[in-house]
Tab-separated table of C-alpha atoms in Angstrom:
chain	number	residue	atom	x	y	z
A	1	UNK	CA	-9.066	-29.599	23.415
A	2	UNK	CA	-6.960	-29.253	26.413
A	3	UNK	CA	-4.968	-25.632	27.473
A	4	UNK	CA	-2.125	-27.044	26.123
A	5	UNK	CA	-3.070	-27.609	22.637
A	6	UNK	CA	-4.736	-23.838	22.538
A	7	UNK	CA	-1.779	-22.677	23.595
A	8	UNK	CA	0.282	-24.302	21.068
A	9	UNK	CA	-2.373	-23.303	18.265
A	10	UNK	CA	-2.554	-19.645	19.232
A	11	UNK	CA	1.167	-19.508	19.365
A	12	UNK	CA	1.299	-21.328	15.977
A	13	UNK	CA	-1.741	-18.826	14.895
A	14	UNK	CA	0.189	-15.917	15.877
A	15	UNK	CA	3.776	-16.559	14.022
A	16	UNK	CA	1.919	-17.294	11.060
A	17	UNK	CA	0.796	-13.679	11.212
A	18	UNK	CA	3.814	-12.427	12.347
A	19	UNK	CA	5.461	-13.987	8.881
A	20	UNK	CA	1.999	-12.437	6.644
A	21	UNK	CA	2.693	-9.381	8.289
A	22	UNK	CA	6.257	-9.075	7.774
A	23	UNK	CA	5.828	-10.059	4.207
A	24	UNK	CA	3.699	-7.359	2.912
A	25	UNK	CA	5.744	-4.774	4.676
A	26	UNK	CA	9.132	-6.300	3.609
A	27	UNK	CA	9.160	-4.878	-0.261
A	28	UNK	CA	7.825	-1.556	-0.339
A	29	UNK	CA	11.149	0.056	1.862
A	30	UNK	CA	13.236	-1.049	-0.627
A	31	UNK	CA	11.115	0.263	-3.513
A	32	UNK	CA	10.684	3.707	-2.035
A	33	UNK	CA	14.593	3.688	-1.092
A	34	UNK	CA	15.310	3.497	-4.523
A	35	UNK	CA	12.874	6.202	-5.781
A	36	UNK	CA	13.750	8.865	-3.701
A	37	UNK	CA	17.502	7.935	-3.710
A	38	UNK	CA	17.705	6.580	-0.305
A	39	UNK	CA	20.964	5.317	1.287
A	40	UNK	CA	21.198	2.091	2.951
A	41	UNK	CA	21.125	2.865	6.002
A	42	UNK	CA	18.168	5.028	5.317
A	43	UNK	CA	16.485	2.227	3.667
A	44	UNK	CA	17.171	0.388	6.539
A	45	UNK	CA	15.892	3.191	9.289
A	46	UNK	CA	12.921	3.317	6.849
A	47	UNK	CA	11.904	-0.673	6.807
A	48	UNK	CA	12.544	-0.043	10.870
A	49	UNK	CA	9.868	2.447	11.268
A	50	UNK	CA	7.676	0.468	8.374
A	51	UNK	CA	6.974	-2.215	10.789
A	52	UNK	CA	6.983	-0.556	13.563
A	53	UNK	CA	3.654	1.492	12.157
A	54	UNK	CA	2.697	-1.727	10.113
A	55	UNK	CA	2.396	-3.594	13.817
A	56	UNK	CA	1.439	-0.913	15.701
A	57	UNK	CA	-1.574	0.223	13.185
A	58	UNK	CA	-2.713	-3.252	12.857
A	59	UNK	CA	-2.850	-3.247	16.913
A	60	UNK	CA	-4.601	-0.620	16.924
A	61	UNK	CA	-7.388	-0.794	14.380
A	62	UNK	CA	-7.781	-4.731	15.261
A	63	UNK	CA	-8.444	-3.740	19.087
A	64	UNK	CA	-10.209	-0.581	19.200
A	65	UNK	CA	-11.054	0.078	15.385
A	66	UNK	CA	-12.872	-2.404	12.969
A	67	UNK	CA	-11.726	-4.715	15.731
A	68	UNK	CA	-11.420	-7.943	13.269
A	69	UNK	CA	-8.079	-10.123	12.403
A	70	UNK	CA	-7.184	-7.967	9.555
A	71	UNK	CA	-3.873	-5.894	8.802
A	72	UNK	CA	-2.637	-2.540	7.844
A	73	UNK	CA	0.002	-2.630	5.287
A	74	UNK	CA	1.319	0.149	3.146
A	75	UNK	CA	-1.692	1.699	0.438
A	76	UNK	CA	-1.813	1.074	-2.753
A	77	UNK	CA	-3.007	4.798	-3.517
A	78	UNK	CA	-0.160	6.413	-1.663
A	79	UNK	CA	2.361	4.384	-3.165
A	80	UNK	CA	1.071	5.107	-6.226
A	81	UNK	CA	1.382	9.252	-5.403
A	82	UNK	CA	5.021	8.435	-3.353
A	83	UNK	CA	6.275	7.222	-6.602
A	84	UNK	CA	4.894	9.627	-9.600
A	85	UNK	CA	5.329	12.774	-6.943
A	86	UNK	CA	8.734	11.656	-6.883
A	87	UNK	CA	9.488	10.478	-10.496
A	88	UNK	CA	7.879	14.143	-11.339
A	89	UNK	CA	10.564	15.698	-8.146
A	90	UNK	CA	13.303	13.922	-9.728
A	91	UNK	CA	12.982	14.890	-13.729
A	92	UNK	CA	12.594	18.491	-12.411
A	93	UNK	CA	15.566	18.294	-10.158
A	94	UNK	CA	13.633	19.293	-7.248
A	95	UNK	CA	15.299	18.441	-3.717
A	96	UNK	CA	14.015	14.514	-3.140
A	97	UNK	CA	13.755	15.557	0.905
A	98	UNK	CA	11.812	18.700	0.446
A	99	UNK	CA	9.641	15.963	-1.688
A	100	UNK	CA	9.247	13.759	1.415
A	101	UNK	CA	8.966	16.298	3.639
A	102	UNK	CA	6.073	17.967	1.794
A	103	UNK	CA	4.328	14.195	1.514
A	104	UNK	CA	4.528	13.988	5.228
A	105	UNK	CA	1.531	16.974	5.307
A	106	UNK	CA	-0.033	15.446	2.434
A	107	UNK	CA	-0.349	12.388	5.182
A	108	UNK	CA	-1.772	14.917	7.768
A	109	UNK	CA	-4.064	16.191	5.540
A	110	UNK	CA	-5.630	12.785	4.461
A	111	UNK	CA	-5.168	11.293	8.575
A	112	UNK	CA	-7.021	14.378	9.862
A	113	UNK	CA	-9.885	14.290	7.203
A	114	UNK	CA	-10.451	10.783	8.031
A	115	UNK	CA	-10.757	11.833	12.146
A	116	UNK	CA	-13.236	13.767	10.893
A	117	UNK	CA	-15.217	11.954	8.927
A	118	UNK	CA	-15.318	8.898	11.300
A	119	UNK	CA	-15.884	10.827	14.616
A	120	UNK	CA	-18.841	12.921	13.353
A	121	UNK	CA	-20.395	9.357	11.581
A	122	UNK	CA	-20.111	9.983	7.768
A	123	UNK	CA	-17.466	7.194	6.730
A	124	UNK	CA	-20.233	5.499	5.247
A	125	UNK	CA	-22.257	8.168	3.502
A	126	UNK	CA	-19.438	9.515	1.715
A	127	UNK	CA	-19.141	5.661	-0.241
A	128	UNK	CA	-21.667	6.976	-2.828
A	129	UNK	CA	-19.430	8.419	-4.630
A	130	UNK	CA	-17.527	5.253	-5.141
A	131	UNK	CA	-19.239	3.180	-7.452
A	132	UNK	CA	-18.352	0.319	-8.815
A	133	UNK	CA	-17.146	2.046	-11.911
A	134	UNK	CA	-15.222	4.841	-9.929
A	135	UNK	CA	-13.529	1.825	-8.226
A	136	UNK	CA	-13.048	-0.531	-10.989
A	137	UNK	CA	-11.483	2.170	-12.810
A	138	UNK	CA	-9.217	3.284	-10.178
A	139	UNK	CA	-7.844	0.045	-9.607
A	140	UNK	CA	-7.147	-0.804	-13.362
A	141	UNK	CA	-5.334	2.589	-13.621
A	142	UNK	CA	-3.170	2.052	-10.515
A	143	UNK	CA	-1.680	-1.453	-11.923
A	144	UNK	CA	-1.304	0.641	-15.178
A	145	UNK	CA	0.507	3.279	-13.554
A	146	UNK	CA	2.889	1.242	-11.485
A	147	UNK	CA	3.579	-1.813	-13.647
A	148	UNK	CA	5.986	0.351	-15.818
A	149	UNK	CA	8.298	1.576	-13.082
A	150	UNK	CA	8.197	-1.717	-11.419
A	151	UNK	CA	8.619	-3.833	-14.372
A	152	UNK	CA	11.705	-1.160	-14.617
A	153	UNK	CA	13.112	-1.317	-11.178
A	154	UNK	CA	12.726	-5.340	-11.706
A	155	UNK	CA	15.242	-5.420	-14.624
A	156	UNK	CA	17.476	-3.201	-12.663
A	157	UNK	CA	16.551	-0.061	-14.865
A	158	UNK	CA	17.213	3.285	-13.791
A	159	UNK	CA	18.638	6.619	-14.065
A	160	UNK	CA	22.290	5.539	-13.328
A	161	UNK	CA	21.885	2.021	-14.829
A	162	UNK	CA	19.815	2.361	-18.632
A	163	UNK	CA	20.808	-1.205	-19.268
A	164	UNK	CA	20.239	-4.017	-17.421
A	165	UNK	CA	22.245	-6.697	-16.343
A	166	UNK	CA	20.676	-10.242	-18.459
A	167	UNK	CA	21.461	-12.623	-15.720
A	168	UNK	CA	19.519	-10.817	-12.363
A	169	UNK	CA	16.812	-10.015	-15.351
A	170	UNK	CA	15.982	-13.115	-15.629
A	171	UNK	CA	16.283	-13.622	-12.035
A	172	UNK	CA	13.987	-10.997	-11.512
A	173	UNK	CA	11.517	-12.647	-14.360
A	174	UNK	CA	11.626	-15.726	-12.671
A	175	UNK	CA	10.950	-14.111	-9.042
A	176	UNK	CA	7.545	-13.195	-10.622
A	177	UNK	CA	6.521	-16.288	-12.435
A	178	UNK	CA	6.709	-17.747	-9.107
A	179	UNK	CA	5.097	-14.870	-6.623
A	180	UNK	CA	2.300	-14.816	-10.005
A	181	UNK	CA	2.158	-19.035	-9.994
A	182	UNK	CA	2.206	-19.585	-6.454
A	183	UNK	CA	-0.199	-17.027	-5.519
A	184	UNK	CA	-2.574	-17.672	-8.237
A	185	UNK	CA	-2.661	-22.227	-8.173
A	186	UNK	CA	-0.830	-22.521	-5.057
A	187	UNK	CA	-2.551	-24.010	-2.074
A	188	UNK	CA	-2.346	-23.630	1.919
A	189	UNK	CA	0.712	-22.056	3.016
A	190	UNK	CA	2.086	-21.938	-0.405
A	191	UNK	CA	-0.356	-19.409	-2.096
A	192	UNK	CA	-0.195	-17.413	1.490
A	193	UNK	CA	3.211	-17.094	2.044
A	194	UNK	CA	3.978	-16.483	-1.901
A	195	UNK	CA	5.708	-13.479	-1.423
A	196	UNK	CA	7.745	-14.700	1.438
A	197	UNK	CA	8.811	-17.460	-0.667
A	198	UNK	CA	9.610	-15.322	-4.022
A	199	UNK	CA	11.820	-12.971	-1.395
A	200	UNK	CA	13.813	-16.285	-0.400
A	201	UNK	CA	14.080	-17.242	-3.421
A	202	UNK	CA	14.813	-14.484	-5.275
A	203	UNK	CA	17.376	-13.562	-2.865
A	204	UNK	CA	19.143	-16.483	-2.531
A	205	UNK	CA	19.592	-16.731	-6.024
A	206	UNK	CA	21.213	-13.095	-6.365
A	207	UNK	CA	23.535	-13.560	-4.058
A	208	UNK	CA	24.360	-16.779	-5.819
A	209	UNK	CA	25.446	-14.954	-9.077
A	210	UNK	CA	27.477	-12.454	-6.662
A	211	UNK	CA	24.641	-9.610	-6.716
A	212	UNK	CA	26.327	-7.527	-3.567
A	213	UNK	CA	24.774	-4.667	-1.451
A	214	UNK	CA	26.641	-2.551	1.359
A	215	UNK	CA	25.961	-3.543	4.645
A	216	UNK	CA	24.209	-0.471	6.873
A	217	UNK	CA	26.640	0.514	9.213
A	218	UNK	CA	23.984	0.478	12.017
A	219	UNK	CA	25.276	0.683	15.783
A	220	UNK	CA	23.486	-0.483	18.715
A	221	UNK	CA	21.263	-3.742	19.129
A	222	UNK	CA	18.251	-1.413	20.756
A	223	UNK	CA	16.747	1.639	18.959
A	224	UNK	CA	13.513	3.822	19.491
A	225	UNK	CA	12.069	4.603	15.569
A	226	UNK	CA	12.521	8.353	15.431
A	227	UNK	CA	10.059	11.079	14.475
A	228	UNK	CA	10.302	12.917	11.197
A	229	UNK	CA	13.069	11.397	10.379
A	230	UNK	CA	12.674	13.355	6.727
A	231	UNK	CA	12.650	16.353	8.135
A	232	UNK	CA	9.381	18.214	9.537
A	233	UNK	CA	6.457	18.592	7.263
A	234	UNK	CA	6.181	21.260	4.764
A	235	UNK	CA	3.018	22.859	3.565
A	236	UNK	CA	1.768	22.350	0.290
A	237	UNK	CA	-1.086	23.704	-1.295
A	238	UNK	CA	-1.009	20.721	-4.021
A	239	UNK	CA	-0.509	18.602	-1.423
A	240	UNK	CA	-3.812	19.210	0.592
A	241	UNK	CA	-5.847	18.537	-2.480
A	242	UNK	CA	-3.859	15.149	-2.765
A	243	UNK	CA	-4.389	13.999	0.895
A	244	UNK	CA	-8.115	15.234	0.356
A	245	UNK	CA	-8.386	12.855	-2.421
A	246	UNK	CA	-5.973	9.637	-1.243
A	247	UNK	CA	-8.559	10.325	2.208
A	248	UNK	CA	-11.518	8.984	0.229
A	249	UNK	CA	-10.296	6.359	-1.244
A	250	UNK	CA	-8.685	5.055	1.695
A	251	UNK	CA	-12.555	5.309	2.784
A	252	UNK	CA	-13.560	3.392	0.310
A	253	UNK	CA	-10.344	0.572	0.955
A	254	UNK	CA	-11.182	0.251	4.147
A	255	UNK	CA	-15.004	-0.699	3.832
A	256	UNK	CA	-14.026	-2.904	1.197
A	257	UNK	CA	-11.208	-4.699	3.426
A	258	UNK	CA	-14.046	-5.117	6.326
A	259	UNK	CA	-16.473	-6.612	4.312
A	260	UNK	CA	-14.077	-9.333	2.576
A	261	UNK	CA	-12.907	-10.280	6.116
A	262	UNK	CA	-16.594	-10.044	8.000
A	263	UNK	CA	-17.844	-12.379	5.022
A	264	UNK	CA	-14.717	-14.826	5.614
A	265	UNK	CA	-15.548	-14.993	9.129
A	266	UNK	CA	-19.030	-14.949	9.711
A	267	UNK	CA	-20.792	-15.074	6.427
A	268	UNK	CA	-21.563	-11.447	7.103
A	269	UNK	CA	-21.278	-9.193	3.717
A	270	UNK	CA	-21.656	-5.919	5.389
A	271	UNK	CA	-20.025	-4.313	8.551
A	272	UNK	CA	-21.792	-2.482	10.710
A	273	UNK	CA	-22.068	1.578	10.926
A	274	UNK	CA	-20.232	2.285	14.450
A	275	UNK	CA	-17.237	-0.501	13.217
A	276	UNK	CA	-16.923	1.374	9.726
A	277	UNK	CA	-16.927	5.089	12.027
A	278	UNK	CA	-14.632	3.278	14.336
A	279	UNK	CA	-12.148	2.204	11.625
A	280	UNK	CA	-12.459	5.398	9.572
A	281	UNK	CA	-11.261	7.187	12.964
A	282	UNK	CA	-8.717	5.012	13.969
A	283	UNK	CA	-7.042	4.740	10.296
A	284	UNK	CA	-6.948	8.863	10.520
A	285	UNK	CA	-4.630	7.940	13.585
A	286	UNK	CA	-2.639	5.454	11.508
A	287	UNK	CA	-2.200	7.999	8.799
A	288	UNK	CA	-0.877	10.826	11.052
A	289	UNK	CA	1.517	8.354	13.360
A	290	UNK	CA	2.701	7.166	9.300
A	291	UNK	CA	3.423	11.137	8.572
A	292	UNK	CA	5.062	11.252	12.221
A	293	UNK	CA	7.241	7.982	11.571
A	294	UNK	CA	8.296	9.007	8.326
A	295	UNK	CA	6.870	5.991	6.068
A	296	UNK	CA	3.990	5.813	3.829
A	297	UNK	CA	0.392	6.024	5.030
A	298	UNK	CA	-1.654	3.082	5.653
A	299	UNK	CA	-4.715	1.369	5.153
A	300	UNK	CA	-6.351	-2.270	6.097
A	301	UNK	CA	-5.451	-4.504	3.268
A	302	UNK	CA	-8.188	-7.262	1.799
A	303	UNK	CA	-5.761	-9.852	1.273
A	304	UNK	CA	-5.889	-10.584	5.270
A	305	UNK	CA	-9.269	-12.273	4.027
A	306	UNK	CA	-7.633	-15.119	1.449
A	307	UNK	CA	-5.087	-15.383	4.510
A	308	UNK	CA	-7.592	-16.548	7.128
A	309	UNK	CA	-9.539	-18.338	4.304
A	310	UNK	CA	-6.531	-20.357	4.053
A	311	UNK	CA	-4.826	-21.054	7.859
A	312	UNK	CA	-8.450	-21.152	9.287
A	313	UNK	CA	-6.904	-18.107	11.737
A	314	UNK	CA	-10.387	-16.664	12.613
A	315	UNK	CA	-9.688	-15.580	15.769
A	316	UNK	CA	-8.194	-12.046	16.913
A	317	UNK	CA	-6.494	-12.703	19.549
A	318	UNK	CA	-3.244	-14.734	17.633
A	319	UNK	CA	-3.728	-11.612	15.042
A	320	UNK	CA	-3.147	-8.692	18.261
A	321	UNK	CA	-0.344	-10.760	19.540
A	322	UNK	CA	1.929	-10.836	16.422
A	323	UNK	CA	1.105	-7.223	15.465
A	324	UNK	CA	2.499	-6.705	19.032
A	325	UNK	CA	5.690	-8.583	18.488
A	326	UNK	CA	5.952	-6.903	14.807
A	327	UNK	CA	6.003	-3.627	16.829
A	328	UNK	CA	8.210	-4.707	19.863
A	329	UNK	CA	10.794	-6.613	16.624
A	330	UNK	CA	10.929	-3.435	15.362
A	331	UNK	CA	13.197	-1.797	18.046
A	332	UNK	CA	15.898	-3.990	17.082
A	333	UNK	CA	17.905	-2.333	14.309
A	334	UNK	CA	20.409	-4.884	13.261
A	335	UNK	CA	17.653	-7.079	12.177
A	336	UNK	CA	15.869	-4.598	9.781
A	337	UNK	CA	19.732	-3.486	8.559
A	338	UNK	CA	20.022	-7.253	7.513
A	339	UNK	CA	16.555	-6.968	5.727
A	340	UNK	CA	17.011	-3.763	3.977
A	341	UNK	CA	19.801	-5.449	1.962
A	342	UNK	CA	17.140	-6.968	0.081
A	343	UNK	CA	18.124	-6.732	-3.480
A	344	UNK	CA	15.801	-3.965	-5.205
A	345	UNK	CA	15.249	-6.296	-8.160
A	346	UNK	CA	13.838	-8.735	-6.150
A	347	UNK	CA	11.655	-6.134	-3.709
A	348	UNK	CA	10.094	-5.060	-7.417
A	349	UNK	CA	9.639	-8.180	-8.822
A	350	UNK	CA	7.906	-9.684	-5.868
A	351	UNK	CA	5.011	-7.090	-5.652
A	352	UNK	CA	4.707	-6.511	-9.717
A	353	UNK	CA	3.639	-9.936	-9.990
A	354	UNK	CA	-0.032	-8.703	-7.645
A	355	UNK	CA	-0.536	-6.028	-10.987
A	356	UNK	CA	-2.465	-8.436	-13.373
A	357	UNK	CA	-4.613	-9.612	-9.964
A	358	UNK	CA	-5.495	-6.099	-9.549
A	359	UNK	CA	-6.167	-4.732	-12.903
A	360	UNK	CA	-8.289	-7.871	-13.150
A	361	UNK	CA	-10.210	-7.173	-10.153
A	362	UNK	CA	-10.821	-3.322	-11.145
A	363	UNK	CA	-12.315	-5.135	-14.416
A	364	UNK	CA	-14.425	-7.596	-12.449
A	365	UNK	CA	-15.644	-4.878	-10.321
A	366	UNK	CA	-16.694	-2.459	-13.353
A	367	UNK	CA	-18.549	-4.788	-14.615
A	368	UNK	CA	-20.689	-5.541	-11.347
A	369	UNK	CA	-22.839	-3.270	-13.160
A	370	UNK	CA	-23.945	-3.878	-17.103
A	371	UNK	CA	-21.570	-2.300	-19.167
A	372	UNK	CA	-23.664	-0.100	-21.326
A	373	UNK	CA	-23.090	2.717	-24.106
A	374	UNK	CA	-22.522	5.164	-20.966
A	375	UNK	CA	-20.243	3.442	-18.432
A	376	UNK	CA	-18.202	2.261	-21.108
A	377	UNK	CA	-17.377	5.626	-22.644
A	378	UNK	CA	-16.918	7.339	-19.060
A	379	UNK	CA	-13.916	3.996	-18.258
A	380	UNK	CA	-12.316	5.279	-21.617
A	381	UNK	CA	-12.598	8.460	-20.819
A	382	UNK	CA	-10.908	7.758	-17.984
A	383	UNK	CA	-8.303	5.004	-18.782
A	384	UNK	CA	-7.205	7.023	-22.017
A	385	UNK	CA	-6.108	10.110	-20.480
A	386	UNK	CA	-4.631	8.946	-17.048
A	387	UNK	CA	-2.454	6.531	-19.308
A	388	UNK	CA	-1.850	9.573	-21.590
A	389	UNK	CA	-1.127	11.488	-18.736
A	390	UNK	CA	1.361	9.163	-17.778
A	391	UNK	CA	3.331	8.930	-21.290
A	392	UNK	CA	3.880	13.415	-21.124
A	393	UNK	CA	7.264	14.171	-20.151
A	394	UNK	CA	8.296	15.472	-17.237
A	395	UNK	CA	9.195	18.957	-18.458
A	396	UNK	CA	5.537	19.696	-20.009
A	397	UNK	CA	4.415	20.053	-16.427
A	398	UNK	CA	6.773	22.839	-15.404
A	399	UNK	CA	4.838	25.364	-17.472
A	400	UNK	CA	2.091	24.648	-15.148
A	401	UNK	CA	1.908	26.468	-11.366
A	402	UNK	CA	3.328	24.568	-8.552
A	403	UNK	CA	0.054	23.676	-6.493
A	404	UNK	CA	-1.466	21.961	-9.979
A	405	UNK	CA	2.062	20.271	-11.032
A	406	UNK	CA	1.845	16.916	-8.433
A	407	UNK	CA	-2.495	16.894	-9.146
A	408	UNK	CA	-2.406	16.801	-13.268
A	409	UNK	CA	0.883	15.462	-13.452
A	410	UNK	CA	-0.376	12.334	-11.701
A	411	UNK	CA	-2.708	10.128	-14.095
A	412	UNK	CA	-4.271	7.843	-11.180
A	413	UNK	CA	-5.284	11.499	-9.636
A	414	UNK	CA	-6.874	12.657	-12.254
A	415	UNK	CA	-8.456	9.498	-13.353
A	416	UNK	CA	-10.126	9.394	-10.131
A	417	UNK	CA	-11.441	12.968	-10.223
A	418	UNK	CA	-12.663	12.308	-13.612
A	419	UNK	CA	-14.378	9.212	-12.991
A	420	UNK	CA	-15.779	10.805	-9.813
A	421	UNK	CA	-17.250	13.504	-11.639
A	422	UNK	CA	-18.122	12.068	-15.307
A	423	UNK	CA	-20.613	9.616	-12.367
A	424	UNK	CA	-21.783	12.215	-10.769
A	425	UNK	CA	-22.306	14.719	-14.006
A	426	UNK	CA	-23.930	12.135	-16.702
A	427	UNK	CA	-26.673	10.536	-14.731
A	428	UNK	CA	-27.588	6.892	-16.549
A	429	UNK	CA	-30.908	7.328	-18.439
A	430	UNK	CA	-34.338	6.447	-16.785
A	431	UNK	CA	-36.247	3.416	-18.030
C-alpha cells in the first residue's frame, strides 16, 4: 500500500472514530440537564465540557494509560448515581446545584482512590471482589434502575408534564425499536453507528411534527471550557462512601473493557499488570478532570471492541487523532449549542435501547459459573432488596441521617454492597 492510500485509510479511520466518540457522548448531557433542571445554555455548556473530557480522557488513556484504541465515555455507574441522587434531592426539595457540587466531590474521592491503587500496583489485586455474581447482578440492577427513569424521559413524562404527548411518544418508541434493531441485527456501519442513526432519525421526526426547543443564546465562536461550572466541590460524608464504592466498579469496568479490546486486537484475553495499573492511575486522573470540568465521570467503554470488530480499525494512531480532534471540536460553542437542542425524549430513547442488552450481559456474566442454590439465593436477595429500595417513596429516606440518605436511598449502591458482602461472608461448600 502506497503512502497516499495509507493516508486515506488513516483519515477515514480517524473520521469513523470521531463520529463514534460523538455518538457515545451526545445524548448524556441532555439527560443530566433534564434530571437537574439545567437551562438550555447550561446543557450546551455541559455538552461542550463532556466532549472536551471524552476527547481528552480517551487521548490520555490511549497515549499514557492502557495504550489501546479504547474510548472513554460517561460511566454507567456514575450515570446511575447522578440520576439516583438527583431524583432524591429533587423530591426532598434540596438545592440541585448543591447536589451537583457534592457529586463533584464524590468524583474527586473516586479519582484519588484510582490514582492510589494504580500507583502502588494494587489495581489487579482488588479484582477478587468482583466475582461474576457481583458484576452480573450489578449490571442487572443498573439496567432495572435506569430503565424506569429513561422510559419516563423517552415518553416525555416529567414533573411539569405528567401525561405524555401521544405523537412524540410514538416517535420515541420508534427510535427505541430502530436503535435496538440496528445494534442487534444490523451489519457493518449500521450496527456501529446505531445510536447516531437513531439520533438523526428521531431529531428529524421531532422537527417534522413541530417540536421546538429554545436556541441557547451563546456568543462567540471560540471558548475554552471553564472549571467548576457547577461551583466548588462541597464536602459530603455520604459522597465519600459513594466515591469509594464507585471507584471499585470503575476498576472492574476498566479491566473488562481492556480485556475485550485486547482480545479483539491480538486474541490475547488478558492485559498485563503494568497496563492495568497505568489504566487505573490514568482513570483516576480523568475522574479528577471530570470533577474539575463539571461533567459525569469517565470510564473505558467496552463497546469499542464491537466497533473495532465491525470496522477493522485496530491501529492506535487514527484513534488518537480522533480524540485530539474531538478535544479541539469542543472549543467551538456554536456547534455544541446546536447539538444541545437535541430533544430530551430522543436522548433518552437512544440510550434506553441499550438496557435489554445490559441486563442480558449481566445475566450472562452471572451464568459464567453454575447457578447453584447459594448463588441463586444471593442473586435473589440482591435484586429483591435493590429493586425494593427503588420503589420506596423518597420521603421515607428523610428520616435517616443525611450521611446515609444518598447511600441507602440508592438501590444500585445497596445492591452492590450486598452482593460483595454476601460473596465474602457466605462461602461455597467444599466438595
